[in-house]
mmCIF file of C-alpha atoms and ligand atoms in Angstrom:
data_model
loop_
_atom_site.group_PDB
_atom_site.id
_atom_site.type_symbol
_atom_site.label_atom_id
_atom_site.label_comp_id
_atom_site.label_asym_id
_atom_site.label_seq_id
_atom_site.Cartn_x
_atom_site.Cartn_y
_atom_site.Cartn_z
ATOM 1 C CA UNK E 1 -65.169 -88.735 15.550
ATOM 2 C CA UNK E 2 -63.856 -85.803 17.161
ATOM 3 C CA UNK E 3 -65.304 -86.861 20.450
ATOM 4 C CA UNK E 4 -68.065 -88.751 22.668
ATOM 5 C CA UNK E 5 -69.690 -86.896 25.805
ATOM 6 C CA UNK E 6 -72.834 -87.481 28.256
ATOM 7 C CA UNK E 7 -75.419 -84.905 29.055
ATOM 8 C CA UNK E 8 -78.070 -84.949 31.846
ATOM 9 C CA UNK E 9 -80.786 -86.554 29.587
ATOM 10 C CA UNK E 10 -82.571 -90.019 30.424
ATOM 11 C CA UNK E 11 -83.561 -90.030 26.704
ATOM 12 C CA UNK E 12 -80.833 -89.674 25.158
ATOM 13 C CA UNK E 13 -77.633 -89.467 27.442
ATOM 14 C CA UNK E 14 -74.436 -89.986 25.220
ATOM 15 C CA UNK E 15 -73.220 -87.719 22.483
ATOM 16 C CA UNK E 16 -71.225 -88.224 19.264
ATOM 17 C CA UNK E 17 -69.888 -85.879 17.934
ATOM 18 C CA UNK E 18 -68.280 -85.710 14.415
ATOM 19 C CA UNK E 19 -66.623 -83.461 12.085
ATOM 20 C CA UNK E 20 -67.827 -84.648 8.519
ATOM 21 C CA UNK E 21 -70.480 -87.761 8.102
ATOM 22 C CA UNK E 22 -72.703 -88.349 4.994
ATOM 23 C CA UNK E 23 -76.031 -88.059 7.315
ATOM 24 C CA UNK E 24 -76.154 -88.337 10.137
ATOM 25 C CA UNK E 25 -79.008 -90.260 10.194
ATOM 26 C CA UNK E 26 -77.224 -92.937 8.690
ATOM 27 C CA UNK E 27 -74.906 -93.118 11.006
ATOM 28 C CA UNK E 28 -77.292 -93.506 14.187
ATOM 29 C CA UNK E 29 -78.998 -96.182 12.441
ATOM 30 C CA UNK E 30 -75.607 -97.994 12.138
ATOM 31 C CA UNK E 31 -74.862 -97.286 15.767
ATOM 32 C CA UNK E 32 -78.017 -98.279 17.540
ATOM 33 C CA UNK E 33 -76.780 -101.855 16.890
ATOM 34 C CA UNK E 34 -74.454 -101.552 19.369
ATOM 35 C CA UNK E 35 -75.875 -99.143 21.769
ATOM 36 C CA UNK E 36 -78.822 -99.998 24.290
ATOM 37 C CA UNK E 37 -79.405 -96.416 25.167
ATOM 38 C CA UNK E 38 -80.229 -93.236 23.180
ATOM 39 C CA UNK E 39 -77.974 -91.410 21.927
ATOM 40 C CA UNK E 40 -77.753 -88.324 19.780
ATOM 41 C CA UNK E 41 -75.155 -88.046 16.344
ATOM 42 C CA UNK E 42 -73.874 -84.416 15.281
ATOM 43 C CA UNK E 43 -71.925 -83.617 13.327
ATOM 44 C CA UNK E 44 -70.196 -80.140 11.986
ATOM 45 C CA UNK E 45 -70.596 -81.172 8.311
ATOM 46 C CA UNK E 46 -73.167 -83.596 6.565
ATOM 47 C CA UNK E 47 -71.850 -84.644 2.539
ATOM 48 C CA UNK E 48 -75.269 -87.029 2.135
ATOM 49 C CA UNK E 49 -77.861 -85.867 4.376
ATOM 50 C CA UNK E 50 -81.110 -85.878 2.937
ATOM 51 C CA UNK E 51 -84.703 -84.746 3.581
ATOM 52 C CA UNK E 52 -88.270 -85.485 3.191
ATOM 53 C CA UNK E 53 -88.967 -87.498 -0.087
ATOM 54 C CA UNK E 54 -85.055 -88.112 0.059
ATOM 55 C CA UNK E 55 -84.141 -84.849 -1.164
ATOM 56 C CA UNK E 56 -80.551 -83.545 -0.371
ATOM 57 C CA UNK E 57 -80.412 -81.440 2.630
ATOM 58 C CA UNK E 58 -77.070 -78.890 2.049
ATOM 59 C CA UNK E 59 -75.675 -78.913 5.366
ATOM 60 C CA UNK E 60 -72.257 -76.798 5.837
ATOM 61 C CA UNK E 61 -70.296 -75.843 8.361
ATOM 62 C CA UNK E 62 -71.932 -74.124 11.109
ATOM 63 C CA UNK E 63 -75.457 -75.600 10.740
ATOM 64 C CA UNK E 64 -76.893 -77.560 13.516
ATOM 65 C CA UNK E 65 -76.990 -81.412 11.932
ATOM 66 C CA UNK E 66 -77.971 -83.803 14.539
ATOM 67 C CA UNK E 67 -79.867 -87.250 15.032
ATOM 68 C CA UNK E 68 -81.553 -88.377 18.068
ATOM 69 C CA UNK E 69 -81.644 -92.074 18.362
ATOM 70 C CA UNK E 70 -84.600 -93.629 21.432
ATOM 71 C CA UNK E 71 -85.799 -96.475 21.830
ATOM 72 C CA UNK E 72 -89.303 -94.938 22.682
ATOM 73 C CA UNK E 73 -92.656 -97.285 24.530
ATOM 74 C CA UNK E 74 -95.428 -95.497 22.386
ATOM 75 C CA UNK E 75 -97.970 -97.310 20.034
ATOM 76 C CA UNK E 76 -96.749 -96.875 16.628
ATOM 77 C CA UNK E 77 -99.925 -94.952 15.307
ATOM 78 C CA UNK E 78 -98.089 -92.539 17.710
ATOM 79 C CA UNK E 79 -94.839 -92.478 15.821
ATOM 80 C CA UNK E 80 -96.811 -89.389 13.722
ATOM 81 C CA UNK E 81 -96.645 -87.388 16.533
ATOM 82 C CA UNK E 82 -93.286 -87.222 17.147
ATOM 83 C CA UNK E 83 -92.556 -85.123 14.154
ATOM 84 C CA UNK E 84 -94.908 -82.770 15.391
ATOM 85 C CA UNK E 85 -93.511 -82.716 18.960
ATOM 86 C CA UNK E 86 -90.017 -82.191 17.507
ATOM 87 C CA UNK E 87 -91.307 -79.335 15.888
ATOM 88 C CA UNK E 88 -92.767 -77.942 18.722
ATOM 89 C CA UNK E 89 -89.599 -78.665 21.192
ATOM 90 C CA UNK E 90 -87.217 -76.938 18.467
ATOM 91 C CA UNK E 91 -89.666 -73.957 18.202
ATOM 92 C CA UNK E 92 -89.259 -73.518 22.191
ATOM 93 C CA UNK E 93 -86.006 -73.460 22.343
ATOM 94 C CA UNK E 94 -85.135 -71.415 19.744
ATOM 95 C CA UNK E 95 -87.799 -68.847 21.619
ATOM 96 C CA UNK E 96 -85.184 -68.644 24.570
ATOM 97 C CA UNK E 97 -83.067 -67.222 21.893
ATOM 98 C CA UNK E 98 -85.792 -64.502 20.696
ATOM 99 C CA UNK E 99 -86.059 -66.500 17.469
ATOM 100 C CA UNK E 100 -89.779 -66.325 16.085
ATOM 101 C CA UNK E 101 -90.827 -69.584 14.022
ATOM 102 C CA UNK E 102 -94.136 -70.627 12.678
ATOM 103 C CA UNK E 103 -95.071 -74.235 12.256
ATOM 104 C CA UNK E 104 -95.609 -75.885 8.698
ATOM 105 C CA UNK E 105 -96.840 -79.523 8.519
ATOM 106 C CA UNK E 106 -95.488 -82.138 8.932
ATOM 107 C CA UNK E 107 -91.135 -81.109 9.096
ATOM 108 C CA UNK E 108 -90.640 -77.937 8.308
ATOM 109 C CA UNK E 109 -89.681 -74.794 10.879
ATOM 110 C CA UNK E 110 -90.134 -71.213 9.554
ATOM 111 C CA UNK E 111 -88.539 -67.759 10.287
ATOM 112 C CA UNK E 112 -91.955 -65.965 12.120
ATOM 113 C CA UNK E 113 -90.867 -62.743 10.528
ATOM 114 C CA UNK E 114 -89.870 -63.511 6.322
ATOM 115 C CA UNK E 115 -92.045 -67.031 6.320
ATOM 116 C CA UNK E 116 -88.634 -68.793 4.641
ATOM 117 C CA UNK E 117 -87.562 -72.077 6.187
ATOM 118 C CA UNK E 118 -84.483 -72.087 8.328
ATOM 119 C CA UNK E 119 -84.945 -76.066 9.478
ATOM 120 C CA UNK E 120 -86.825 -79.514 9.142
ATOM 121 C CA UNK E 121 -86.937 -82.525 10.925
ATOM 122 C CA UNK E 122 -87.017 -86.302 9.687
ATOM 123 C CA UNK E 123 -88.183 -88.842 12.010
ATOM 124 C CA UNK E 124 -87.472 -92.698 10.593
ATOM 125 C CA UNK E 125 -88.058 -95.958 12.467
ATOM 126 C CA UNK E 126 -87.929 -99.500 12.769
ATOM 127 C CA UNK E 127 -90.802 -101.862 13.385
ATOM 128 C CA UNK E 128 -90.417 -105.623 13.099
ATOM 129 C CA UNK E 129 -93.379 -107.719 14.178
ATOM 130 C CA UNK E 130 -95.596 -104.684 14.810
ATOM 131 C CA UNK E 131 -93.364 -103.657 17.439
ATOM 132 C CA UNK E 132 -91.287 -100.259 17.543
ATOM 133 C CA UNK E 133 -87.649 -101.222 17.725
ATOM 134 C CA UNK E 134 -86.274 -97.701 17.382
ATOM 135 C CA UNK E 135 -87.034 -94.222 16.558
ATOM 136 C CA UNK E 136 -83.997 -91.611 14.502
ATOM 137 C CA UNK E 137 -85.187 -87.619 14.768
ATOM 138 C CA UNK E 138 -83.038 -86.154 12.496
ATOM 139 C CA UNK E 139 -82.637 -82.594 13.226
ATOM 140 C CA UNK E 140 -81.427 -79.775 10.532
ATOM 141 C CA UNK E 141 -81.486 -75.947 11.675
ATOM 142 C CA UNK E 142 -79.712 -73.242 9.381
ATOM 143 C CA UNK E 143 -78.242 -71.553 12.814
ATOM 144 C CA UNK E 144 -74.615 -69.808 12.309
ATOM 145 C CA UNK E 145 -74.222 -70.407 8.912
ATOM 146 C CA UNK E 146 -74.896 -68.064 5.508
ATOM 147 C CA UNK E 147 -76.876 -67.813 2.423
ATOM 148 C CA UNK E 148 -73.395 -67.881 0.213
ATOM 149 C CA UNK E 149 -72.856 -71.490 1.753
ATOM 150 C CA UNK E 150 -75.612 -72.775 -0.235
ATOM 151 C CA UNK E 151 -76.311 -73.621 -3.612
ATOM 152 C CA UNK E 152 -78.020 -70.630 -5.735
ATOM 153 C CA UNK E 153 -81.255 -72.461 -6.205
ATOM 154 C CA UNK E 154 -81.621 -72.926 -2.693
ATOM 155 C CA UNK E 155 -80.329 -69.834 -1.214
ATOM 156 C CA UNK E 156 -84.099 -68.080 -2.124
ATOM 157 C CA UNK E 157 -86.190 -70.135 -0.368
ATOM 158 C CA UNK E 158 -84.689 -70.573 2.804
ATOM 159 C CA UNK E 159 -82.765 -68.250 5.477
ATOM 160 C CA UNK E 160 -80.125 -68.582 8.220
ATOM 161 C CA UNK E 161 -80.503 -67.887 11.818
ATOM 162 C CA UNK E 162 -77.329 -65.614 11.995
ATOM 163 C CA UNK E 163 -78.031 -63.675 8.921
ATOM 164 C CA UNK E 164 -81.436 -62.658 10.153
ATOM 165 C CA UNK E 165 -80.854 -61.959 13.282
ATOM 166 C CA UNK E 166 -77.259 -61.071 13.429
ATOM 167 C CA UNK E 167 -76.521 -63.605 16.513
ATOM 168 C CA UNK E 168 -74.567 -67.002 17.258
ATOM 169 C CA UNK E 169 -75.632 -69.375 19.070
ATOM 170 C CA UNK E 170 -73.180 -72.221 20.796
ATOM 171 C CA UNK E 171 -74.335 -75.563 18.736
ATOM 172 C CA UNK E 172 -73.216 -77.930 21.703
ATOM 173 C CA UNK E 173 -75.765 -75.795 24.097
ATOM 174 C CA UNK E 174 -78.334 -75.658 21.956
ATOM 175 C CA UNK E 175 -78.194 -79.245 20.775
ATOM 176 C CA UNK E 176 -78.582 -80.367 24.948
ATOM 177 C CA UNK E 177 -81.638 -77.967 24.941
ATOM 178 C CA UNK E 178 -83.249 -80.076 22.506
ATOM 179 C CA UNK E 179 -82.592 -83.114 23.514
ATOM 180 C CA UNK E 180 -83.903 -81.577 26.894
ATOM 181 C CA UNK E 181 -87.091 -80.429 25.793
ATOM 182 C CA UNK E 182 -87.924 -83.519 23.435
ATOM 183 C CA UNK E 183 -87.898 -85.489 26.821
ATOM 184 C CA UNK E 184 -89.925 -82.660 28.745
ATOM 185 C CA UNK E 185 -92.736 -82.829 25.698
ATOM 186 C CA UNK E 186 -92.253 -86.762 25.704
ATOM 187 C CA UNK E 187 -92.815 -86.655 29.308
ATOM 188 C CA UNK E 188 -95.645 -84.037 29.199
ATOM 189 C CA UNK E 189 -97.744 -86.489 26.693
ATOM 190 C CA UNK E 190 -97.023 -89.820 28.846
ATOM 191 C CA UNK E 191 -98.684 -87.585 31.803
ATOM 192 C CA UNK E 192 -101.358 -85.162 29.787
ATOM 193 C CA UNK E 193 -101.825 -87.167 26.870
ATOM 194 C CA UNK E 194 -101.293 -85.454 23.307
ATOM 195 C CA UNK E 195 -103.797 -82.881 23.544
ATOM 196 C CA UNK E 196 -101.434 -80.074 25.195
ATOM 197 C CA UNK E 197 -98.888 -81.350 22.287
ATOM 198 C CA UNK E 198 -101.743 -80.372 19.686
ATOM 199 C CA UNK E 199 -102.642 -77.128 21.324
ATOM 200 C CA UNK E 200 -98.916 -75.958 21.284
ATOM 201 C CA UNK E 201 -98.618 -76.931 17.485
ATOM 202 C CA UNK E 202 -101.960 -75.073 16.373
ATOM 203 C CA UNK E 203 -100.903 -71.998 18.227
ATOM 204 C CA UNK E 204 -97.443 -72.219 16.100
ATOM 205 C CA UNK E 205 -98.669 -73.320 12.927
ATOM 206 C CA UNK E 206 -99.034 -71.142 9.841
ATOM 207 C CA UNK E 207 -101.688 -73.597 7.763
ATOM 208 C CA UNK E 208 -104.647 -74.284 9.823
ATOM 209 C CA UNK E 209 -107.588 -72.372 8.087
ATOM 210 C CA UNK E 210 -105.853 -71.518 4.921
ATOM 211 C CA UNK E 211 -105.972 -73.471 0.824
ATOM 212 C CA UNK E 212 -103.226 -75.483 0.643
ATOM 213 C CA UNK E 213 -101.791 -78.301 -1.673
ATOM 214 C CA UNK E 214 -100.198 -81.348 -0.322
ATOM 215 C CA UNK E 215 -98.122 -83.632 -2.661
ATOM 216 C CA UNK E 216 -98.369 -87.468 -1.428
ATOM 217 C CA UNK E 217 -96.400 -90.246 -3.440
ATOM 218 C CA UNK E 218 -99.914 -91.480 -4.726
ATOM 219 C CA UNK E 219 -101.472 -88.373 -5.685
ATOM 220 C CA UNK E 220 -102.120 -84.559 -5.427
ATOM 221 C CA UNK E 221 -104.562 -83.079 -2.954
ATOM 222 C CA UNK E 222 -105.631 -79.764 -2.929
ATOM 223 C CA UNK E 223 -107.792 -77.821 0.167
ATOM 224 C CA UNK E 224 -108.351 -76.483 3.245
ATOM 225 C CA UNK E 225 -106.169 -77.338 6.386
ATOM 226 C CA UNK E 226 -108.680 -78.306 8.740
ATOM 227 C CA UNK E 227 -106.803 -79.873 11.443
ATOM 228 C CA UNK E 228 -104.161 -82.300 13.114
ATOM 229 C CA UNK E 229 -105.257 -85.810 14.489
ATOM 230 C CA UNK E 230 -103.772 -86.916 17.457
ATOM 231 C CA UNK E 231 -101.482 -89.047 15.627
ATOM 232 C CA UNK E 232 -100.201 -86.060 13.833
ATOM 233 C CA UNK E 233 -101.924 -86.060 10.224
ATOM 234 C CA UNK E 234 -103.329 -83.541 8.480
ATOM 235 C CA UNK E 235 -107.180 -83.480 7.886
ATOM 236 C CA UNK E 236 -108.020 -81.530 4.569
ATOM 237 C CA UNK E 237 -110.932 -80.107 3.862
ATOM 238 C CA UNK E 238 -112.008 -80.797 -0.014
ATOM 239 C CA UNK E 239 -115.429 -79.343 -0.689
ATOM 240 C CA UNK E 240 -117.835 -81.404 1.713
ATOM 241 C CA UNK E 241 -115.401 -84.070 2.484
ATOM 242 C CA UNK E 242 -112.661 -84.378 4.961
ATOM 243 C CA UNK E 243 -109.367 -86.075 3.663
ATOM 244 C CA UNK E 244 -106.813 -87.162 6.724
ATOM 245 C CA UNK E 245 -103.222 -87.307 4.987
ATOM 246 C CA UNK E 246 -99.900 -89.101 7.485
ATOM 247 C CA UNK E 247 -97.220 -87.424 4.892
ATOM 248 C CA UNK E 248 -96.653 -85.632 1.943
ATOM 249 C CA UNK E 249 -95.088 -81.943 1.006
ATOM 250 C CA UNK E 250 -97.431 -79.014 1.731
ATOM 251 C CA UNK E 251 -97.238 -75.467 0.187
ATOM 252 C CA UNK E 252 -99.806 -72.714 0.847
ATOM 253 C CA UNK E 253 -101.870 -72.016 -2.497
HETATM 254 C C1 BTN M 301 -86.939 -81.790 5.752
HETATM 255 O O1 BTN M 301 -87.345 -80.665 5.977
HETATM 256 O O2 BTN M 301 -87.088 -82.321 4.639
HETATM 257 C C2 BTN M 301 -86.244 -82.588 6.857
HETATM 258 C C3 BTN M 301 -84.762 -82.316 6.861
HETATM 259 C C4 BTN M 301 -84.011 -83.100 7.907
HETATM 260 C C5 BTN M 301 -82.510 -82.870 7.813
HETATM 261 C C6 BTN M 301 -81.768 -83.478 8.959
HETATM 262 S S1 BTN M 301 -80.124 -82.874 9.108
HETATM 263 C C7 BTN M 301 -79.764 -84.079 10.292
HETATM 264 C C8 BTN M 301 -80.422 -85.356 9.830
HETATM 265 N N1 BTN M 301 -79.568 -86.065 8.890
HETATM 266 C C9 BTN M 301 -80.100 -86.135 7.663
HETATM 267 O O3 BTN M 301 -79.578 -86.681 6.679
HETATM 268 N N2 BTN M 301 -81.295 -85.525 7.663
HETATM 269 C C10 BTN M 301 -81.635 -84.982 8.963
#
């Protein structure tokens, strides 16, 4: 670990930070064991981390690689939402840095101006007894690193942060913004409910209203994105029915 430092969060107050980890994902499961508050895992280099659908998530040096481990009180048909309020947190900040995004359900974070992805976000949990023992965001954001960092297959579907827009950002900052903002839109839903949540998302999202396909593990679904539930699943619009859909990968037809 190259070291361990607190921010001014209530959420997640205590930072480790390493320099190589397989995912770190992984690792905050491991650690919420012995920890009784959250906590947040970065780390500069990520050998194992992995996706949605377990695919391997290239993360080199210079990325932003981080997990956020809470112990949140929601209702686990709310777990869906958190995705979606990740999304939304991660879009906001990166607006302080003049960095457009657009929305696509349920992980992925989009460069406004080229549509290619420059992030995603995995959210995994633990329920025993239908109660929520923990929840792991796993943030990935392509920030100061570039294309020739990545493997050639990958390197033409997504795009880096510096690259496009010729900046750097400070990782430590922007990772405490984050974490900051998660708790401001966890806060704003305990108080508002989830509705202001779903209004930010469809004013950020690049599906609603256009054919898409959406690839579950049981089967293949092709139509119209109609909407987002309040637990944060996509209703599909097939002909004169109306399909709602927790997970699965999307691409626009
Ligand atoms: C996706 O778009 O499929 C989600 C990608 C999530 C990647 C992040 S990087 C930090 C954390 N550790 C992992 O192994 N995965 C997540």
């Amino acid at each position: 670990m190259i070291n361990e430092y607190w921010i001014d969060s209530k959420l997640c107050p205590l930072i480790f930070k390493y320099q190589e980890v397989g995912s770190t994902n992984n690792v905050a499961r491991k650690l919420i064991e012995e920890n009784n508050i959250g906590f947040t895992v970065v780390s500069e280099v990520q050998t194992a981390g992995y996706g949605s659908a377990d695919k391997f998530w290239e993360s080199p040096r210079g990325g932003l690689w981080c997990s956020l481990a809470i112990i949140p009180k929601i209702e686990i048909p709310l777990v869906g939402v958190i995705p979606i309020l990740s999304a939304v947190a991660v879009a906001e900040v990166l607006d302080d840095y003049n960095v457009d995004t657009v929305l696509k359900w349920p992980n992925d974070i989009l460069l406004k101006s080229n549509k290619k992805k420059i992030g995603g976000i995995l959210v995994e949990g633990k329920t025993t007894q239908m109660k929520l023992n923990y929840l792991i965001i796993g943030i990935g954001l392509n920030i100061n690193t570039t294309l020739n960092q990545y493997s050639p297959s990958l390197q033409t579907q997504i795009a880096t942060i510096s690259e496009e827009l010729n900046i750097e950002i400070d990782l430590d900052i922007l990772t405490r913004k984050i974490i900051l903002k998660i708790e401001e839109m966890c806060k704003m839903i305990d108080e508002q409910g989830i509705k202001s949540l779903l209004d930010k998302w469809r004013s950020r999202n690049n599906i609603l209203g256009m054919k898409v396909k959406v690839q579950t593990p049981e089967k293949q679904y092709t139509g119209i994105a109609f909407n987002i539930t309040k637990y944060g699943q996509l209703i599909l619009e097939i002909g004169e029915k109306k399909v709602t859909i927790s997970s699965g990968t999307l691409s626009l037809c």
